[in-house]
Structures are given as structure tokens and as C-alpha cells.
PDB file of C-alpha atoms in Angstrom:
ATOM      1  CA  UNK A  54     -12.247   1.764   4.534  1.00  0.00           C
ATOM      2  CA  UNK A  55     -11.393   4.302   7.309  1.00  0.00           C
ATOM      3  CA  UNK A  56      -7.692   5.019   7.735  1.00  0.00           C
ATOM      4  CA  UNK A  57      -5.697   6.563  10.476  1.00  0.00           C
ATOM      5  CA  UNK A  58      -2.415   7.930   9.248  1.00  0.00           C
ATOM      6  CA  UNK A  59       0.477   5.861  10.450  1.00  0.00           C
ATOM      7  CA  UNK A  60       2.576   7.556  13.046  1.00  0.00           C
ATOM      8  CA  UNK A  61       5.924   8.712  11.543  1.00  0.00           C
ATOM      9  CA  UNK A  62       8.811   6.024  12.020  1.00  0.00           C
ATOM     10  CA  UNK A  63      11.133   6.982  14.801  1.00  0.00           C
ATOM     11  CA  UNK A  64      14.374   5.879  15.563  1.00  0.00           C
ATOM     12  CA  UNK A  65      13.156   3.958  18.450  1.00  0.00           C
ATOM     13  CA  UNK A  66      11.501   1.605  16.215  1.00  0.00           C
ATOM     14  CA  UNK A  67      14.847   0.769  14.656  1.00  0.00           C
ATOM     15  CA  UNK A  68      16.639   0.342  18.084  1.00  0.00           C
ATOM     16  CA  UNK A  69      18.362  -2.950  18.355  1.00  0.00           C
ATOM     17  CA  UNK A  70      15.703  -3.885  21.148  1.00  0.00           C
ATOM     18  CA  UNK A  71      12.750  -3.071  18.923  1.00  0.00           C
ATOM     19  CA  UNK A  72      14.079  -5.030  16.086  1.00  0.00           C
ATOM     20  CA  UNK A  73      15.166  -7.837  18.170  1.00  0.00           C
ATOM     21  CA  UNK A  74      11.550  -8.224  19.803  1.00  0.00           C
ATOM     22  CA  UNK A  75      10.348  -8.333  16.028  1.00  0.00           C
ATOM     23  CA  UNK A  76      12.296 -11.534  15.666  1.00  0.00           C
ATOM     24  CA  UNK A  77      15.488 -10.164  13.676  1.00  0.00           C
ATOM     25  CA  UNK A  78      18.764 -11.759  14.057  1.00  0.00           C
ATOM     26  CA  UNK A  79      21.986  -9.574  14.642  1.00  0.00           C
ATOM     27  CA  UNK A  80      22.907  -9.423  10.956  1.00  0.00           C
ATOM     28  CA  UNK A  81      19.451  -8.151   9.871  1.00  0.00           C
ATOM     29  CA  UNK A  82      19.192  -5.794  12.715  1.00  0.00           C
ATOM     30  CA  UNK A  83      22.238  -4.015  11.192  1.00  0.00           C
ATOM     31  CA  UNK A  84      21.147  -4.059   7.749  1.00  0.00           C
ATOM     32  CA  UNK A  85      17.771  -2.591   8.484  1.00  0.00           C
ATOM     33  CA  UNK A  86      19.386  -0.085  10.445  1.00  0.00           C
ATOM     34  CA  UNK A  87      21.691   0.844   7.865  1.00  0.00           C
ATOM     35  CA  UNK A  88      18.659   0.849   5.279  1.00  0.00           C
ATOM     36  CA  UNK A  89      16.784   3.061   7.980  1.00  0.00           C
ATOM     37  CA  UNK A  90      19.708   5.340   8.229  1.00  0.00           C
ATOM     38  CA  UNK A  91      20.050   5.964   4.253  1.00  0.00           C
ATOM     39  CA  UNK A  92      16.065   6.625   3.783  1.00  0.00           C
ATOM     40  CA  UNK A  93      15.341   8.457   7.100  1.00  0.00           C
ATOM     41  CA  UNK A  94      15.822  11.842   5.467  1.00  0.00           C
ATOM     42  CA  UNK A  95      13.651  10.823   2.427  1.00  0.00           C
ATOM     43  CA  UNK A  96      10.877   9.665   4.672  1.00  0.00           C
ATOM     44  CA  UNK A  97      10.854  12.890   7.034  1.00  0.00           C
ATOM     45  CA  UNK A  98      11.259  15.262   3.816  1.00  0.00           C
ATOM     46  CA  UNK A  99       8.040  13.448   2.252  1.00  0.00           C
ATOM     47  CA  UNK A 100       5.978  13.924   5.430  1.00  0.00           C
ATOM     48  CA  UNK A 101       5.523  17.427   4.521  1.00  0.00           C
ATOM     49  CA  UNK A 102       4.772  16.936   0.911  1.00  0.00           C
ATOM     50  CA  UNK A 103       2.504  13.930   0.840  1.00  0.00           C
ATOM     51  CA  UNK A 104      -0.850  14.734   2.491  1.00  0.00           C
ATOM     52  CA  UNK A 105      -2.050  11.168   2.580  1.00  0.00           C
ATOM     53  CA  UNK A 106       1.252   9.995   4.042  1.00  0.00           C
ATOM     54  CA  UNK A 107       0.452   6.517   2.708  1.00  0.00           C
ATOM     55  CA  UNK A 108       4.186   5.834   1.912  1.00  0.00           C
ATOM     56  CA  UNK A 109       4.776   5.586   5.556  1.00  0.00           C
ATOM     57  CA  UNK A 110       3.648   1.933   5.256  1.00  0.00           C
ATOM     58  CA  UNK A 111       6.949   1.298   3.295  1.00  0.00           C
ATOM     59  CA  UNK A 112       8.854   2.851   6.079  1.00  0.00           C
ATOM     60  CA  UNK A 113       8.089   0.494   8.983  1.00  0.00           C
ATOM     61  CA  UNK A 114      10.836  -1.723  10.047  1.00  0.00           C
ATOM     62  CA  UNK A 115       9.056  -5.025   8.689  1.00  0.00           C
ATOM     63  CA  UNK A 116       8.496  -3.605   5.363  1.00  0.00           C
ATOM     64  CA  UNK A 117      12.050  -2.631   5.192  1.00  0.00           C
ATOM     65  CA  UNK A 118      12.889  -6.189   6.408  1.00  0.00           C
ATOM     66  CA  UNK A 119      10.716  -7.685   3.346  1.00  0.00           C
ATOM     67  CA  UNK A 120      12.821  -5.300   0.984  1.00  0.00           C
ATOM     68  CA  UNK A 121      16.085  -6.595   2.764  1.00  0.00           C
ATOM     69  CA  UNK A 122      15.226 -10.255   2.174  1.00  0.00           C
ATOM     70  CA  UNK A 123      13.439  -9.985  -1.253  1.00  0.00           C
ATOM     71  CA  UNK A 124      17.124  -8.565  -2.468  1.00  0.00           C
ATOM     72  CA  UNK A 125      19.042 -11.221  -0.582  1.00  0.00           C
ATOM     73  CA  UNK A 126      20.212  -9.030   2.194  1.00  0.00           C
ATOM     74  CA  UNK A 127      21.899  -6.710  -0.522  1.00  0.00           C
ATOM     75  CA  UNK A 128      21.129  -3.140   1.268  1.00  0.00           C
ATOM     76  CA  UNK A 129      21.788  -0.914  -1.930  1.00  0.00           C
ATOM     77  CA  UNK A 130      19.423  -3.368  -3.800  1.00  0.00           C
ATOM     78  CA  UNK A 131      16.835  -3.116  -1.219  1.00  0.00           C
ATOM     79  CA  UNK A 132      17.092   0.520  -0.943  1.00  0.00           C
ATOM     80  CA  UNK A 133      16.739   0.735  -4.880  1.00  0.00           C
ATOM     81  CA  UNK A 134      13.744  -1.642  -4.349  1.00  0.00           C
ATOM     82  CA  UNK A 135      12.200   0.646  -1.582  1.00  0.00           C
ATOM     83  CA  UNK A 136      12.548   3.990  -3.854  1.00  0.00           C
ATOM     84  CA  UNK A 137      11.002   1.995  -6.812  1.00  0.00           C
ATOM     85  CA  UNK A 138       7.772   0.851  -4.676  1.00  0.00           C
ATOM     86  CA  UNK A 139       7.839   4.745  -3.472  1.00  0.00           C
ATOM     87  CA  UNK A 140       7.840   5.647  -6.953  1.00  0.00           C
ATOM     88  CA  UNK A 141       5.173   3.093  -8.111  1.00  0.00           C
ATOM     89  CA  UNK A 142       2.864   3.965  -5.268  1.00  0.00           C
ATOM     90  CA  UNK A 143       2.979   7.736  -5.977  1.00  0.00           C
ATOM     91  CA  UNK A 144       1.873   7.027  -9.545  1.00  0.00           C
ATOM     92  CA  UNK A 145      -0.655   4.085  -8.933  1.00  0.00           C
ATOM     93  CA  UNK A 146      -2.228   4.058  -5.686  1.00  0.00           C
ATOM     94  CA  UNK A 147      -3.685   7.770  -5.593  1.00  0.00           C
ATOM     95  CA  UNK A 148      -4.967   7.260  -9.270  1.00  0.00           C
ATOM     96  CA  UNK A 149      -6.448   3.746  -8.499  1.00  0.00           C
ATOM     97  CA  UNK A 150      -8.198   5.196  -5.189  1.00  0.00           C
ATOM     98  CA  UNK A 151      -9.628   8.076  -7.204  1.00  0.00           C
ATOM     99  CA  UNK A 152     -10.951   6.208  -9.984  1.00  0.00           C
ATOM    100  CA  UNK A 153     -12.136   2.980  -8.263  1.00  0.00           C
ATOM    101  CA  UNK A 154     -13.803   4.754  -5.242  1.00  0.00           C
ATOM    102  CA  UNK A 155     -14.763   7.808  -3.334  1.00  0.00           C
ATOM    103  CA  UNK A 156     -13.434   9.733  -0.659  1.00  0.00           C
ATOM    104  CA  UNK A 157     -15.650  10.939   1.848  1.00  0.00           C
ATOM    105  CA  UNK A 158     -15.599  13.088   5.035  1.00  0.00           C
ATOM    106  CA  UNK A 159     -12.021  14.467   3.969  1.00  0.00           C
ATOM    107  CA  UNK A 160     -11.006  17.469   5.906  1.00  0.00           C
ATOM    108  CA  UNK A 161     -13.324  16.625   9.181  1.00  0.00           C
ATOM    109  CA  UNK A 162     -10.054  15.350  10.950  1.00  0.00           C
ATOM    110  CA  UNK A 163      -6.657  15.541   9.081  1.00  0.00           C
ATOM    111  CA  UNK A 164      -5.454  12.304  10.552  1.00  0.00           C
ATOM    112  CA  UNK A 165      -8.610  10.208   9.405  1.00  0.00           C
ATOM    113  CA  UNK A 166      -9.774   9.752   5.801  1.00  0.00           C
ATOM    114  CA  UNK A 167     -12.568   7.478   4.510  1.00  0.00           C
ATOM    115  CA  UNK A 168     -12.641   5.856   1.061  1.00  0.00           C
ATOM    116  CA  UNK A 169     -14.981   3.617  -0.244  1.00  0.00           C
ATOM    117  CA  UNK A 170     -15.563   1.655  -3.655  1.00  0.00           C
ATOM    118  CA  UNK A 171     -18.146   3.003  -5.925  1.00  0.00           C
ATOM    119  CA  UNK A 172     -21.475   1.599  -5.309  1.00  0.00           C
ATOM    120  CA  UNK A 173     -22.078   1.347  -9.081  1.00  0.00           C
ATOM    121  CA  UNK A 174     -19.709   1.056 -11.977  1.00  0.00           C
ATOM    122  CA  UNK A 175     -21.533   4.059 -13.544  1.00  0.00           C
ATOM    123  CA  UNK A 176     -20.469   6.219 -10.491  1.00  0.00           C
ATOM    124  CA  UNK A 177     -16.857   5.708 -11.503  1.00  0.00           C
ATOM    125  CA  UNK A 178     -15.349   9.280 -12.866  1.00  0.00           C
ATOM    126  CA  UNK A 179     -13.360   7.579 -15.713  1.00  0.00           C
ATOM    127  CA  UNK A 180     -14.131   4.731 -18.373  1.00  0.00           C
ATOM    128  CA  UNK A 181     -11.346   2.647 -17.053  1.00  0.00           C
ATOM    129  CA  UNK A 182     -12.677   3.165 -13.330  1.00  0.00           C
ATOM    130  CA  UNK A 183     -16.064   1.954 -14.808  1.00  0.00           C
ATOM    131  CA  UNK A 184     -14.394  -0.995 -16.265  1.00  0.00           C
ATOM    132  CA  UNK A 185     -12.441  -2.026 -13.036  1.00  0.00           C
ATOM    133  CA  UNK A 186     -15.618  -1.621 -11.011  1.00  0.00           C
ATOM    134  CA  UNK A 187     -17.789  -3.552 -13.720  1.00  0.00           C
ATOM    135  CA  UNK A 188     -15.380  -6.420 -14.327  1.00  0.00           C
ATOM    136  CA  UNK A 189     -13.053  -6.468 -10.906  1.00  0.00           C
ATOM    137  CA  UNK A 190     -13.069  -9.751  -9.249  1.00  0.00           C
ATOM    138  CA  UNK A 191     -12.067  -8.709  -5.733  1.00  0.00           C
ATOM    139  CA  UNK A 192     -13.570  -7.154  -2.676  1.00  0.00           C
ATOM    140  CA  UNK A 193     -12.892  -6.705   0.972  1.00  0.00           C
ATOM    141  CA  UNK A 194     -15.634  -8.053   3.325  1.00  0.00           C
ATOM    142  CA  UNK A 195     -17.249  -5.286   5.068  1.00  0.00           C
ATOM    143  CA  UNK A 196     -18.665  -6.822   8.291  1.00  0.00           C
ATOM    144  CA  UNK A 197     -16.250  -9.725   8.659  1.00  0.00           C
ATOM    145  CA  UNK A 198     -12.699  -9.877  10.050  1.00  0.00           C
ATOM    146  CA  UNK A 199     -10.298 -12.675  10.614  1.00  0.00           C
ATOM    147  CA  UNK A 200      -9.541 -13.876  14.141  1.00  0.00           C
ATOM    148  CA  UNK A 201      -6.496 -11.566  14.283  1.00  0.00           C
ATOM    149  CA  UNK A 202      -8.836  -8.540  13.251  1.00  0.00           C
ATOM    150  CA  UNK A 203      -6.998  -8.517   9.843  1.00  0.00           C
ATOM    151  CA  UNK A 204      -9.254  -7.786   6.805  1.00  0.00           C
ATOM    152  CA  UNK A 205     -10.674 -10.510   4.599  1.00  0.00           C
ATOM    153  CA  UNK A 206     -10.330 -10.036   0.855  1.00  0.00           C
ATOM    154  CA  UNK A 207     -12.544 -12.248  -1.799  1.00  0.00           C
ATOM    155  CA  UNK A 208     -10.922 -12.746  -5.096  1.00  0.00           C
ATOM    156  CA  UNK A 209     -13.080 -14.425  -7.645  1.00  0.00           C
ATOM    157  CA  UNK A 210     -10.944 -16.039 -10.086  1.00  0.00           C
ATOM    158  CA  UNK A 211     -12.524 -19.132 -10.956  1.00  0.00           C
ATOM    159  CA  UNK A 212     -14.919 -17.901 -13.679  1.00  0.00           C
ATOM    160  CA  UNK A 213     -12.609 -14.968 -14.541  1.00  0.00           C
ATOM    161  CA  UNK A 214     -11.938 -14.722 -18.325  1.00  0.00           C
ATOM    162  CA  UNK A 215      -8.332 -13.816 -18.778  1.00  0.00           C
ATOM    163  CA  UNK A 216      -8.426 -14.347 -22.455  1.00  0.00           C
ATOM    164  CA  UNK A 217     -11.101 -11.808 -22.592  1.00  0.00           C
ATOM    165  CA  UNK A 218      -9.309  -9.224 -20.498  1.00  0.00           C
ATOM    166  CA  UNK A 219      -6.460  -9.624 -22.965  1.00  0.00           C
ATOM    167  CA  UNK A 220      -8.628  -9.342 -25.911  1.00  0.00           C
ATOM    168  CA  UNK A 221     -10.525  -6.298 -24.734  1.00  0.00           C
ATOM    169  CA  UNK A 222      -7.236  -4.756 -23.627  1.00  0.00           C
ATOM    170  CA  UNK A 223      -8.343  -3.947 -20.294  1.00  0.00           C
ATOM    171  CA  UNK A 224      -5.367  -5.276 -18.033  1.00  0.00           C
ATOM    172  CA  UNK A 225      -4.661  -1.853 -16.619  1.00  0.00           C
ATOM    173  CA  UNK A 226      -8.197  -1.033 -15.733  1.00  0.00           C
ATOM    174  CA  UNK A 227      -8.359  -4.441 -13.872  1.00  0.00           C
ATOM    175  CA  UNK A 228      -4.565  -4.130 -12.149  1.00  0.00           C
ATOM    176  CA  UNK A 229      -5.817  -0.480 -11.144  1.00  0.00           C
ATOM    177  CA  UNK A 230      -8.892  -2.063  -9.392  1.00  0.00           C
ATOM    178  CA  UNK A 231      -6.735  -4.551  -7.490  1.00  0.00           C
ATOM    179  CA  UNK A 232      -4.531  -1.907  -6.466  1.00  0.00           C
ATOM    180  CA  UNK A 233      -7.517  -0.040  -5.056  1.00  0.00           C
ATOM    181  CA  UNK A 234      -8.427  -3.403  -3.373  1.00  0.00           C
ATOM    182  CA  UNK A 235      -5.381  -4.017  -1.718  1.00  0.00           C
ATOM    183  CA  UNK A 236      -5.033  -0.513  -0.562  1.00  0.00           C
ATOM    184  CA  UNK A 237      -8.299  -0.660   0.896  1.00  0.00           C
ATOM    185  CA  UNK A 238      -7.193  -3.985   2.802  1.00  0.00           C
ATOM    186  CA  UNK A 239      -3.999  -2.277   4.234  1.00  0.00           C
TER     187      UNK A 239
END
């Protein structure tokens, strides 16, 4: 995956006109703006700390709307969920990407970074990464995209031995591989 770092969300993205153009009603507009006003300083503070800036995906207006709707329009609960997602990504995404793939061309352009899954399970730097690569069941199609240019993921669940996963206690390795696969698709 080659990812260009998302631009920092701006107050313009949270204007009434911009949110209305996304299809939000008046109540949702007010609540999304309220959430943005409460997390804005945290987003701006993290920009200088987080080199990958992947957390910016969580600060997009439609993502904030998802948190709001997931918590039945309760602003405080949506903000709590946002901080929880931010903490979860801080722990799991970097680890998953490092153990399940390799970064290439880092540093050539500070706004673009390249990541790809390991070509062989033995390339993984950890046993957990090797297990995830060997027994993982999802991949992003490299040369085929959907009509809307979205990535296509293939998840092979039909022959997946869930009881074997539990018996061998490799849930963490497979969950980590899933995180890397989903992050690759984003």
C-alpha cells in the first residue's frame, strides 16, 4: 500500500455547508461540530507527535458521524468512543503493520509511505507475525479495484478452522493480521 498522509482536518470541513453537503441533518451537524470543537486540540497536538498521522482518519467528519451514530447521538459517549479508538489504534495498528509486513521507501518523501505484506511467512520478524502470515485468511487484491476505485479485500472464511485457532491459541496473531489487512485497505 502506498499511502499519502491525510491532510489535517480543518474547521472548514466542519462548517454547516460542508456537513450539509455530506447529507447531515441540522441536529447531526450541531453534534458533529460540538464533537470537533472538543477533540480539535487533541488532533492538532497529536499531529506533531505521531509520525504516521494515521489517526487523522478518525478525525474526518464522516468518521465522527459514525461514532455519533454508534452511540445513539450521545456526544459524550461518542467522544469517549473516539478516544478509545485512538488508543486502540495506537497500540494495535503500528504493531500489526510491523509484524505482518514491511515498510519500504520510508524517508524518500515524508508525506508518502509504502507498506506491503510479507511475501513469505518466514520473513515475519516475530512468531506471531509468522503465524498471522501463514494462517491469515484475507488479502487486498493488488491490481483490481471496485468501480468506485475502492480496494477489494478477499476474506477466505469457508475453510477456516475456528476451533483450531482456539485450540492453538493464535487468535491474537490472526486478529493482528486482520488489522494489518484492513489498514492496508484504508
